[in-house]
mmCIF file of C-alpha atoms and ligand atoms in Angstrom:
data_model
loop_
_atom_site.group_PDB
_atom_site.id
_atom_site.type_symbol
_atom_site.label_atom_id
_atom_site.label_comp_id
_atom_site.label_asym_id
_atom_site.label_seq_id
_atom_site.Cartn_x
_atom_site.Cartn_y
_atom_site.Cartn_z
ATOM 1 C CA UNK U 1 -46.757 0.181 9.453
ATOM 2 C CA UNK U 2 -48.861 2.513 11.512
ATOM 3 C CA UNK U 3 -51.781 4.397 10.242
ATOM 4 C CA UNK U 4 -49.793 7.503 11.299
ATOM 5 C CA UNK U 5 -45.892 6.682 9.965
ATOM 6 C CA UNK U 6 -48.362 5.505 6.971
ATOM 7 C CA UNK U 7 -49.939 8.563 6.390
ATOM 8 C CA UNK U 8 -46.362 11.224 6.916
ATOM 9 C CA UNK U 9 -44.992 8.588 4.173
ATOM 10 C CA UNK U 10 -47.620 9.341 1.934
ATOM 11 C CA UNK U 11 -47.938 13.105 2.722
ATOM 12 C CA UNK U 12 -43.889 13.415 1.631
ATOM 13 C CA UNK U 13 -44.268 11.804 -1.155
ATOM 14 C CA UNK U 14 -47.544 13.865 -1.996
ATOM 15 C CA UNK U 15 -45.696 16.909 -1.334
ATOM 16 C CA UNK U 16 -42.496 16.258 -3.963
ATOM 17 C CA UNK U 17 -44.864 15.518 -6.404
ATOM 18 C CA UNK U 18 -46.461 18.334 -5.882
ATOM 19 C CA UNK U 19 -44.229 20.824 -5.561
ATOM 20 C CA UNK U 20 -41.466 20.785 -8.851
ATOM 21 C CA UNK U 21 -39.134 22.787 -6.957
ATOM 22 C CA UNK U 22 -38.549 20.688 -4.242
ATOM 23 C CA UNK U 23 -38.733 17.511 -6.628
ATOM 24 C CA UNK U 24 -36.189 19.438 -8.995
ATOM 25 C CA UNK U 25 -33.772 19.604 -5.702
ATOM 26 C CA UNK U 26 -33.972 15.900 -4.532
ATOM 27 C CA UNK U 27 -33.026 14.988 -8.393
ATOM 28 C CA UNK U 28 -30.271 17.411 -8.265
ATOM 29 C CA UNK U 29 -28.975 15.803 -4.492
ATOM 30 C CA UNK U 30 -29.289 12.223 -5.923
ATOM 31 C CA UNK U 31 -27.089 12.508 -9.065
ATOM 32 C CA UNK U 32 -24.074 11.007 -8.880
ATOM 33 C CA UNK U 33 -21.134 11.496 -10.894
ATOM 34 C CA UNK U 34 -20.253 9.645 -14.349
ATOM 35 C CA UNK U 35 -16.545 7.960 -13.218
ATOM 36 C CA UNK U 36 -13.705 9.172 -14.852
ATOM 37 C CA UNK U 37 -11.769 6.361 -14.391
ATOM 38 C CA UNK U 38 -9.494 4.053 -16.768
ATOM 39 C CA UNK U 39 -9.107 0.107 -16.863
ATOM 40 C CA UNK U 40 -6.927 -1.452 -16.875
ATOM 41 C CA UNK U 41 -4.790 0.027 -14.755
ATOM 42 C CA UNK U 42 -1.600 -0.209 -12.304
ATOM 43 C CA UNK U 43 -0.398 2.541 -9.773
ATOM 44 C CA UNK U 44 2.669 1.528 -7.870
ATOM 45 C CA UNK U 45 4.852 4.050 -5.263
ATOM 46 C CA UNK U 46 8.237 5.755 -6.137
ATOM 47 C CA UNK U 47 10.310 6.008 -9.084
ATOM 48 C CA UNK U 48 11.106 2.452 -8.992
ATOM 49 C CA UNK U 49 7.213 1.829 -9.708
ATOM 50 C CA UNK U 50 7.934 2.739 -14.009
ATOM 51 C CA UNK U 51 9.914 -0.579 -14.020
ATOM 52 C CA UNK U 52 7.918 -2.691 -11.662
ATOM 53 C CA UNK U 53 4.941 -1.382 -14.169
ATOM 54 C CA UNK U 54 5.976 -2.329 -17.138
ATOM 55 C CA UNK U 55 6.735 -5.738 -15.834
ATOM 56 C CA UNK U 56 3.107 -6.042 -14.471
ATOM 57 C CA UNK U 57 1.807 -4.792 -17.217
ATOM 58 C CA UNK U 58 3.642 -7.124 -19.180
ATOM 59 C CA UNK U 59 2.689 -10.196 -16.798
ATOM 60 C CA UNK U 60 -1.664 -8.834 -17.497
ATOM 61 C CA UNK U 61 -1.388 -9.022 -21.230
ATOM 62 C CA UNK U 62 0.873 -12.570 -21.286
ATOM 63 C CA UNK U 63 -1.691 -14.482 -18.380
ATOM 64 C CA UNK U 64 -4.621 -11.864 -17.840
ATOM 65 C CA UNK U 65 -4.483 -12.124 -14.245
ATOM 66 C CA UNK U 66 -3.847 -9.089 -11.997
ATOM 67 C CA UNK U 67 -2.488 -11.278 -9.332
ATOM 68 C CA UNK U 68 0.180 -12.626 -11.339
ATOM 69 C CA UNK U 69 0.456 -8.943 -12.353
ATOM 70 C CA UNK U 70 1.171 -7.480 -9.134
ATOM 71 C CA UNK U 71 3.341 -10.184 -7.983
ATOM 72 C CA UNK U 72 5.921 -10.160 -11.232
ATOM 73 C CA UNK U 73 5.784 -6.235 -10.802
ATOM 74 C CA UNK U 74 7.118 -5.449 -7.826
ATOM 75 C CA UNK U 75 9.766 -8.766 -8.180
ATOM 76 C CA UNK U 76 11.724 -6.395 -10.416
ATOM 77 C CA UNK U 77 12.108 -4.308 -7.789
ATOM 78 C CA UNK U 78 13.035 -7.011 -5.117
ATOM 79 C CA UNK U 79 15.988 -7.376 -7.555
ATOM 80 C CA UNK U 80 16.634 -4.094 -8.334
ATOM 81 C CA UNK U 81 20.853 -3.509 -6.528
ATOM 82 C CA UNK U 82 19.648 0.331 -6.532
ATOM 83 C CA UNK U 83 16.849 0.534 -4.605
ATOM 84 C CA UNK U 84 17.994 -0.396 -0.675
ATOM 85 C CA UNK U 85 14.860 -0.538 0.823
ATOM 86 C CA UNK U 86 13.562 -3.236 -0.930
ATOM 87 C CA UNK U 87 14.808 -6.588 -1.168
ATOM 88 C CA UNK U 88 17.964 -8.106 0.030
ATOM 89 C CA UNK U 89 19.872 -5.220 -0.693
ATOM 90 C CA UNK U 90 18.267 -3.085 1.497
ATOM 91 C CA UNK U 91 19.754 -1.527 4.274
ATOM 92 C CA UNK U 92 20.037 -3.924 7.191
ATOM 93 C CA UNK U 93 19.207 -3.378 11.089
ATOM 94 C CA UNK U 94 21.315 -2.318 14.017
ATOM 95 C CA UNK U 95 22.417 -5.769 14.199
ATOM 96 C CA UNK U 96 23.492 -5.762 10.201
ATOM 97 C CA UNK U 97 21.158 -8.659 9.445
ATOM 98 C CA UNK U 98 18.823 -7.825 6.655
ATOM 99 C CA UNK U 99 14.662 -8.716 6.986
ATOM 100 C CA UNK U 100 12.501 -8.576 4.784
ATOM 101 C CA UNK U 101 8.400 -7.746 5.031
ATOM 102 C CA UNK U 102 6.032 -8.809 1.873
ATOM 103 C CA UNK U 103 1.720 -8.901 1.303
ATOM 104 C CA UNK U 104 -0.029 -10.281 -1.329
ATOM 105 C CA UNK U 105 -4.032 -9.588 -1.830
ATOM 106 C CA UNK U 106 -7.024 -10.043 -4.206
ATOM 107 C CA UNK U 107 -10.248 -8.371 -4.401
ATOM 108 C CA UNK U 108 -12.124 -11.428 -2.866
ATOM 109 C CA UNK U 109 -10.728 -11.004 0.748
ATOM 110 C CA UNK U 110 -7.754 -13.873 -0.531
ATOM 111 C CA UNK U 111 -3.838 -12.667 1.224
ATOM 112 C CA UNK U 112 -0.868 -13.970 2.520
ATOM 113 C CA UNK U 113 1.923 -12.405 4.044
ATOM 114 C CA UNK U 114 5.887 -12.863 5.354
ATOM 115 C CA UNK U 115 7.230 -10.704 7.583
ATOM 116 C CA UNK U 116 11.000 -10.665 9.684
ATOM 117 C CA UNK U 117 11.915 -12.990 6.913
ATOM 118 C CA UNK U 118 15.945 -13.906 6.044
ATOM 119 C CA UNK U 119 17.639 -15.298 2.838
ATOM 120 C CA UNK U 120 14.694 -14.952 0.408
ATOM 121 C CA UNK U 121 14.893 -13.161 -2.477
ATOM 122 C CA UNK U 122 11.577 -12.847 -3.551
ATOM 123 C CA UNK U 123 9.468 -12.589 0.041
ATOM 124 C CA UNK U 124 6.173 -11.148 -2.644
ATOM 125 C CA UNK U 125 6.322 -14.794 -4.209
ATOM 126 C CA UNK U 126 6.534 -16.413 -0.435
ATOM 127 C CA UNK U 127 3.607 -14.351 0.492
ATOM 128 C CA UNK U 128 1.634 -15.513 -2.485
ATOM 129 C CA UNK U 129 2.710 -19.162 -1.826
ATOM 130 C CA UNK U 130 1.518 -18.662 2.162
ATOM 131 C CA UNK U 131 -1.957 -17.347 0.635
ATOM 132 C CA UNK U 132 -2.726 -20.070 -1.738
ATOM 133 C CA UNK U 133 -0.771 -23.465 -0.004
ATOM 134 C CA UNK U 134 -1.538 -22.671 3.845
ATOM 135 C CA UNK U 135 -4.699 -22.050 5.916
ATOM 136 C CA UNK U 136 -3.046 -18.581 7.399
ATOM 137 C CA UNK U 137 -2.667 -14.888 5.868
ATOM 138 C CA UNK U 138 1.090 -14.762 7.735
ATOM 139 C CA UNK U 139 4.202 -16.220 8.400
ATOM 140 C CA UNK U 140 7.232 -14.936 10.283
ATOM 141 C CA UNK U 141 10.274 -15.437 10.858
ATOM 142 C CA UNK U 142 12.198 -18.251 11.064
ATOM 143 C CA UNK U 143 8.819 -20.163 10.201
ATOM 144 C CA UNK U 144 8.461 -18.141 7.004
ATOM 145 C CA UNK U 145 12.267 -19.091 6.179
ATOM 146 C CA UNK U 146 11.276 -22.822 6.907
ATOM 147 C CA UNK U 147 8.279 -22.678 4.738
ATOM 148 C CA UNK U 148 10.701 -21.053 1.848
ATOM 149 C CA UNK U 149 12.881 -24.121 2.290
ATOM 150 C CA UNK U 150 9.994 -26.495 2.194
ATOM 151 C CA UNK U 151 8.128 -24.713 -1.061
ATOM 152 C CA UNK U 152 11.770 -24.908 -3.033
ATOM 153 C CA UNK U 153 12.674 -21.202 -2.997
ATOM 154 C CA UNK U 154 16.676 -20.941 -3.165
ATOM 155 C CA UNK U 155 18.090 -19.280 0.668
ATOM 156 C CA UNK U 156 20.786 -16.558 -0.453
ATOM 157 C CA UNK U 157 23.990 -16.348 1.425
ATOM 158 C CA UNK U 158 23.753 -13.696 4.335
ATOM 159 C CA UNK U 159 26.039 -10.931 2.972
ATOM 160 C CA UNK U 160 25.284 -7.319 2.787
ATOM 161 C CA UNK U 161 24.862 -5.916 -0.788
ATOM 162 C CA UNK U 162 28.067 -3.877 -1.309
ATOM 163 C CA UNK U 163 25.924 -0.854 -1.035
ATOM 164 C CA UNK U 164 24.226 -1.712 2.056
ATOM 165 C CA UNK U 165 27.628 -2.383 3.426
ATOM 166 C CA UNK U 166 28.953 1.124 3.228
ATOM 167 C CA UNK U 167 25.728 2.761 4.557
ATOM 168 C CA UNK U 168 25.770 0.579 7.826
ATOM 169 C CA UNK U 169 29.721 1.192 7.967
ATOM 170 C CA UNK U 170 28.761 4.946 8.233
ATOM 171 C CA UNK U 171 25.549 4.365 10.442
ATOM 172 C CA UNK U 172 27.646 3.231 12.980
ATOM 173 C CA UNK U 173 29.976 5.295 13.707
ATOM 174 C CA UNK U 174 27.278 7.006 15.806
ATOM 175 C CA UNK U 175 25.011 3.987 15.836
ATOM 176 C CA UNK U 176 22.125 6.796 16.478
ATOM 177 C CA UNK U 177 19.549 4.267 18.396
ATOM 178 C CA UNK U 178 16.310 6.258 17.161
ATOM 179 C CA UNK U 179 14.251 5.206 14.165
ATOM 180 C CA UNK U 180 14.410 8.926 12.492
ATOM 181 C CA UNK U 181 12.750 8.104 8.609
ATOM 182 C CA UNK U 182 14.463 10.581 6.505
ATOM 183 C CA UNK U 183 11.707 12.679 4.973
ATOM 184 C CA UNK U 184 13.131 11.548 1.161
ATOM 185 C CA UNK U 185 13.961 8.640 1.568
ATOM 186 C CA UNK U 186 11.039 5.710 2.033
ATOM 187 C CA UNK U 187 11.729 3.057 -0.900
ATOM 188 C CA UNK U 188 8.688 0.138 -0.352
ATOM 189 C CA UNK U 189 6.809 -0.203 -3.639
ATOM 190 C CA UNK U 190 3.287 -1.040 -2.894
ATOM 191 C CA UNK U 191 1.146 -1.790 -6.776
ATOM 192 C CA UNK U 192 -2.022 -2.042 -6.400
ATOM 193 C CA UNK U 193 -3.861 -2.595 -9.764
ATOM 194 C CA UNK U 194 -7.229 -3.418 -11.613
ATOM 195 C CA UNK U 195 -8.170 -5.179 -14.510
ATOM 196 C CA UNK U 196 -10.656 -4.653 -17.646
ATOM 197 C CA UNK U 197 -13.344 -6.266 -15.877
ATOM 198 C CA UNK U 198 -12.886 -4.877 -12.424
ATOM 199 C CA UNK U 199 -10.867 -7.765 -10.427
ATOM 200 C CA UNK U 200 -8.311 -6.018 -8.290
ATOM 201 C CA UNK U 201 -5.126 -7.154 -6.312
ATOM 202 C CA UNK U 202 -2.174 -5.280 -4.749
ATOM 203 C CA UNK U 203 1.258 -6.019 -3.585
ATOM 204 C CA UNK U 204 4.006 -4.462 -1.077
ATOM 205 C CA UNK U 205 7.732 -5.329 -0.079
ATOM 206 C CA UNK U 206 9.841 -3.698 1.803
ATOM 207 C CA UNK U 207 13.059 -4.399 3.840
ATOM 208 C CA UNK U 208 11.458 -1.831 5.977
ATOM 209 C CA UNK U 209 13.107 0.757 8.150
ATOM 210 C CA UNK U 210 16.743 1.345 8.005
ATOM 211 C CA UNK U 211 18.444 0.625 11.402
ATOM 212 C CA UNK U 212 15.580 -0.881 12.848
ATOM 213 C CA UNK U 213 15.207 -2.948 16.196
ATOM 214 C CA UNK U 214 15.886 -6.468 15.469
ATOM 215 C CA UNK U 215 12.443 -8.112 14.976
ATOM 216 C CA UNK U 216 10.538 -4.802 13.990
ATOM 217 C CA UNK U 217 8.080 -5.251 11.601
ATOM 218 C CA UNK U 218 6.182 -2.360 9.579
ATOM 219 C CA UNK U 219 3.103 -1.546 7.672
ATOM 220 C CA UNK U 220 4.125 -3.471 4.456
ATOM 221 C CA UNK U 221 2.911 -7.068 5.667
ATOM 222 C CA UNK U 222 -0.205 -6.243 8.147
ATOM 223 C CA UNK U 223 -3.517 -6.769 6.012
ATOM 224 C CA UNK U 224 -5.646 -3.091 6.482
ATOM 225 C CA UNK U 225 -2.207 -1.072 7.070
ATOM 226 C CA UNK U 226 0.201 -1.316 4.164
ATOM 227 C CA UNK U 227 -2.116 -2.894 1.557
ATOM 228 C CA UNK U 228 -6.100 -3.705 1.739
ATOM 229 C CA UNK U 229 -7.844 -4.687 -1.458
ATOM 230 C CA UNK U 230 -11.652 -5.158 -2.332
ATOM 231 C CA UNK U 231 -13.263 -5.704 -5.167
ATOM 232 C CA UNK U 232 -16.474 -4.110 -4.110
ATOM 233 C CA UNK U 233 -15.259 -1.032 -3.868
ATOM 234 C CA UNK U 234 -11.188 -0.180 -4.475
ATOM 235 C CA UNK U 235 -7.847 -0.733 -3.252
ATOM 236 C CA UNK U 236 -5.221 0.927 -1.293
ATOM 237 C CA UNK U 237 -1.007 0.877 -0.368
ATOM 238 C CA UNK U 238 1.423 2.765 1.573
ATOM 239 C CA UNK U 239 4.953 3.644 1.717
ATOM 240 C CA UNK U 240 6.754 5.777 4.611
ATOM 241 C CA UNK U 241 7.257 5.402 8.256
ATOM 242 C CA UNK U 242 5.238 1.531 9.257
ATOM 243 C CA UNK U 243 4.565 3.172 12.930
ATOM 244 C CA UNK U 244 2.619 5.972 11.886
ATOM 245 C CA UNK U 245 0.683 3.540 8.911
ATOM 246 C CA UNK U 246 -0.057 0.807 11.324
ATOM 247 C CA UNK U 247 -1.436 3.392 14.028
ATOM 248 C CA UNK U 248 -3.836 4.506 11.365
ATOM 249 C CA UNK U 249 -5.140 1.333 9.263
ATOM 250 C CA UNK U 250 -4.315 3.315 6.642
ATOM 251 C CA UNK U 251 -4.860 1.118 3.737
ATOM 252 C CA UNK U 252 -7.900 -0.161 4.840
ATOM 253 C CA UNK U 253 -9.251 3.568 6.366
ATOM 254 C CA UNK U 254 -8.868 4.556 3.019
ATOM 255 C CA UNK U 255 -10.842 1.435 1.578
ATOM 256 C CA UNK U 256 -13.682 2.337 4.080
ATOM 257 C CA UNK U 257 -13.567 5.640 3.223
ATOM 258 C CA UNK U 258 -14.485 5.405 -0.883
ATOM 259 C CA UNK U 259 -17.115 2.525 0.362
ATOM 260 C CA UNK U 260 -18.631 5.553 2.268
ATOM 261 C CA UNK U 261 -18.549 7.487 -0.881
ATOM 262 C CA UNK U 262 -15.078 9.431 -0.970
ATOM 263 C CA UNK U 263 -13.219 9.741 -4.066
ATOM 264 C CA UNK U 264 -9.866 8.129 -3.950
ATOM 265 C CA UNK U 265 -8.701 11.485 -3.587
ATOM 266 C CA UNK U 266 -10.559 12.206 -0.621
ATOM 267 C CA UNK U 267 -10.003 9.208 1.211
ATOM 268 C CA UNK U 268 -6.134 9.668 0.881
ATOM 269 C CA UNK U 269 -6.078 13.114 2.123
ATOM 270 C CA UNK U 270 -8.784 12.233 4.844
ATOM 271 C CA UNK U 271 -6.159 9.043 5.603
ATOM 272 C CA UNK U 272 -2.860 11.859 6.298
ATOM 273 C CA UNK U 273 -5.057 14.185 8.223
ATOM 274 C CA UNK U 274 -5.981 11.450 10.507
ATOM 275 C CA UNK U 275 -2.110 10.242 10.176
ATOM 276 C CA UNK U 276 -0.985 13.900 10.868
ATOM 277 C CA UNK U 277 -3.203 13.865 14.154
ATOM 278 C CA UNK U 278 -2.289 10.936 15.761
ATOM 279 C CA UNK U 279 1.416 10.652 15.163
ATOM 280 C CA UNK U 280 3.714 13.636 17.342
ATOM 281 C CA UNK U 281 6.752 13.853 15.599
ATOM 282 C CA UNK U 282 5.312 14.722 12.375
ATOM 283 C CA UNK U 283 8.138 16.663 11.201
ATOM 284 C CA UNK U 284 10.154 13.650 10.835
ATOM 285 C CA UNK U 285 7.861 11.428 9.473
ATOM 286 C CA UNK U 286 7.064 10.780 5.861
ATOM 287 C CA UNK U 287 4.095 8.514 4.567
ATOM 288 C CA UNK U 288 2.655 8.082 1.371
ATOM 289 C CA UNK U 289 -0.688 6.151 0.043
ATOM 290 C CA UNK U 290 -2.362 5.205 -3.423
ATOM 291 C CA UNK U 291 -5.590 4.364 -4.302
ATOM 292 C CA UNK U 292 -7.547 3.297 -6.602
ATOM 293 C CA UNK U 293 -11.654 2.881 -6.578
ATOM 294 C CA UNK U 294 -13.427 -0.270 -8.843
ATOM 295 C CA UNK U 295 -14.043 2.341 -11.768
ATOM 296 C CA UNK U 296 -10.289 2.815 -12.336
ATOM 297 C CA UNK U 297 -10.312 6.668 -10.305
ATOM 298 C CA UNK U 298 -6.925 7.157 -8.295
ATOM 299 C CA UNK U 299 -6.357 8.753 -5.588
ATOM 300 C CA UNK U 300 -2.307 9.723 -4.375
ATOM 301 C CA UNK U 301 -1.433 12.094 -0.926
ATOM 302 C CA UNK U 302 1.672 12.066 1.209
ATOM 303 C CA UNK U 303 2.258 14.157 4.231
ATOM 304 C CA UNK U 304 5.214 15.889 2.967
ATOM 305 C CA UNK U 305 6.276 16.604 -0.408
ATOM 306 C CA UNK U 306 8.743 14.390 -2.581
ATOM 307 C CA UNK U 307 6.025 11.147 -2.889
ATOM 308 C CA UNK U 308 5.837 10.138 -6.010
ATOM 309 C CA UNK U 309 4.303 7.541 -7.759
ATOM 310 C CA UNK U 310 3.797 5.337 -11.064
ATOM 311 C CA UNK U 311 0.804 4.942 -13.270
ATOM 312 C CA UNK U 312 0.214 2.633 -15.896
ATOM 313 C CA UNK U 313 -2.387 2.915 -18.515
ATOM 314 C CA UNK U 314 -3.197 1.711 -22.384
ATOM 315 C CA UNK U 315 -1.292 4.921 -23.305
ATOM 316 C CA UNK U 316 1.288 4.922 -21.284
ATOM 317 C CA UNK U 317 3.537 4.619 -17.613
ATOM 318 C CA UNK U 318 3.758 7.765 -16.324
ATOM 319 C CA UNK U 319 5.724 8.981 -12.777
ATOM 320 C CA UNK U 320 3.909 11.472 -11.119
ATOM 321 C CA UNK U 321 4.003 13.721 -8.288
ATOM 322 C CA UNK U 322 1.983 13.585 -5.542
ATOM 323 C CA UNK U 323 0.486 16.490 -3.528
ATOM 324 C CA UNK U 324 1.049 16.874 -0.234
ATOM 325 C CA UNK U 325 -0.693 17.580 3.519
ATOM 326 C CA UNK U 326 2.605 20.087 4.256
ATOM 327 C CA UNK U 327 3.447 22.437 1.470
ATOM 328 C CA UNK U 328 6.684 22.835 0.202
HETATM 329 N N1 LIG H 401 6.703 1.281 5.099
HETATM 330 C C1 LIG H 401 8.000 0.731 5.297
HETATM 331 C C2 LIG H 401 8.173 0.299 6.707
HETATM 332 O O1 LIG H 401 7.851 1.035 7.604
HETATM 333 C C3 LIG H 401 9.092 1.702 4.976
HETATM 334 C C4 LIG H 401 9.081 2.299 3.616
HETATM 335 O O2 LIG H 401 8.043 2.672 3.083
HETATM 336 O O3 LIG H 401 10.176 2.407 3.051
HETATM 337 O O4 LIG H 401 8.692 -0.783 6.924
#
């Protein structure tokens, strides 16, 4: 070091010491604050997350993995005959075939994903298999479906649930060509949880967008935009239109973001300012994140209101609503 960078050093570090107002200051600027967060803990999107909850919840205490917790969570859902944009009951695309987008990922950087998948019923439990028996993070298509075959998972019969079946009877008698998201009506559960000593993991499914374009794929399988997990700092998931996720990173912007030093909060709401900018239509568009950082904080924002969203802790499962960029 130079005599003179040597000598400023040592003058600023004279001068603190000397002067207890200054010092008094840089104490007060370096404090951080005590976390307020809870572990373990699972937050998962929607209504449909107090079921998927208790199920994960369920799956921690039996194995103590939060991997196996994520996974048997948001299977309830994939089941669930109610829910119909999830699973293979969900709403199909123009062409009435049903696909089906899943990720799976773990605070170490492991994750595995299916996306434009057919005939599987439980595309969160193909995503973990493509993480932890193949060298890739994603299969598609009919590769994904050929990979199901070869790992033993049961193909279901092509067949609109009876639900699904009425919707696209009614969707096309105009056959309306335009992915318009309903603002209420986004139905992906993404979990993302943590456990007692810190290890994270998330998980998202979708059948994705209503009506879509035959081979569209959303947020819900593409690492960074739907899901992003990291055990050095916190997790994040999304739910609401894939386009205006994808365009974003969102999941992973929002990761970034607490690594810079954002709450989960704050790295949310940052995440559907910068979604509110760079998407047009933003009337019509919904979208929806959770996060959580690796003290157990959360963090929940949507751009408009009616996101809501499940959390799961010692005392309890709670659904609550999340606040929103647009007021109501
Ligand atoms: N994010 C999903 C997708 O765009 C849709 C949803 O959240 O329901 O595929």
């Amino acid at each position: 070091m130079s005599q003179r960078r040597k000598f400023i050093k040592q003058s600023l570090v004279g001068s603190v010491l000397f002067l207890p107002g200054v010092a008094a200051a840089c104490a007060q600027t370096q404090t951080t604050p005590t976390p307020t967060g809870e572990k373990p803990l699972i937050l998962s999107t929607w209504n449909h997350g107090i079921p998927a909850n208790d199920a994960a919840w369920a799956k921690l205490n039996e194995t103590g993995s939060i991997l196996d917790a994520v996974e048997a969570g948001v299977r309830v859902t994939e089941l669930d005959l109610e829910n119909l944009s999830v699973g293979l009951q969900g709403l199909p695309d123009r062409e009435g075939i049903t696909t089906l987008d899943a990720s799976i990922m773990t605070g170490d950087g492991a994750c595995g994903t299916v996306a434009f998948v057919r005939q599987v019923k439980h595309p969160i439990s193909l995503a973990r298999a493509v993480m932890e028996k193949t060298p890739h993070v994603m299969l598609v298509g009919e590769g994904a479906r050929q990979f199901a075959i070869a790992e033993g998972f049961p193909l279901e019969e092509e067949k609109l649930s009876p639900k699904a079946q009425v919707e696209y009877d009614k969707w096309k008698v105009t056959s309306q060509y335009k992915p318009i998201i309903n603002i209420e009506n986004h139905d992906t559960i993404g979990m993302i949880g943590i456990d007692a000593n810190g290890k994270l993991a998330g998980s998202c499914t979708t059948s994705g967008l209503a009506y879509k374009m035959h081979g569209r794929v959303g947020d819900s399988p593409i690492i960074g935009a739907g899901l992003y997990v990291d055990d050095e700092v916190g997790a994040a998931t999304a739910t609401g239109l894939g386009e205006s996720i994808i365009r974003i990173c969102g999941s992973f912007l929002i990761v970034e973001l607490m690594r810079q030093g954002r709450t989960p909060q704050e790295a949310c709401e940052e995440a559907v300012k910068r979604l509110v900018a760079k998407n047009k239509n933003i009337k019509d568009i919904q979208a929806g994140f959770l996060a959580i950082n690796k003290y157990g904080e959360t963090g929940a924002f949507a751009v408009h209101p009616g996101f809501n969203f499940a959390k799961a802790i010692a005392s309890g499962n709670t659904l609550i609503d999340s606040n929103s960029h647009f007021k109501p």
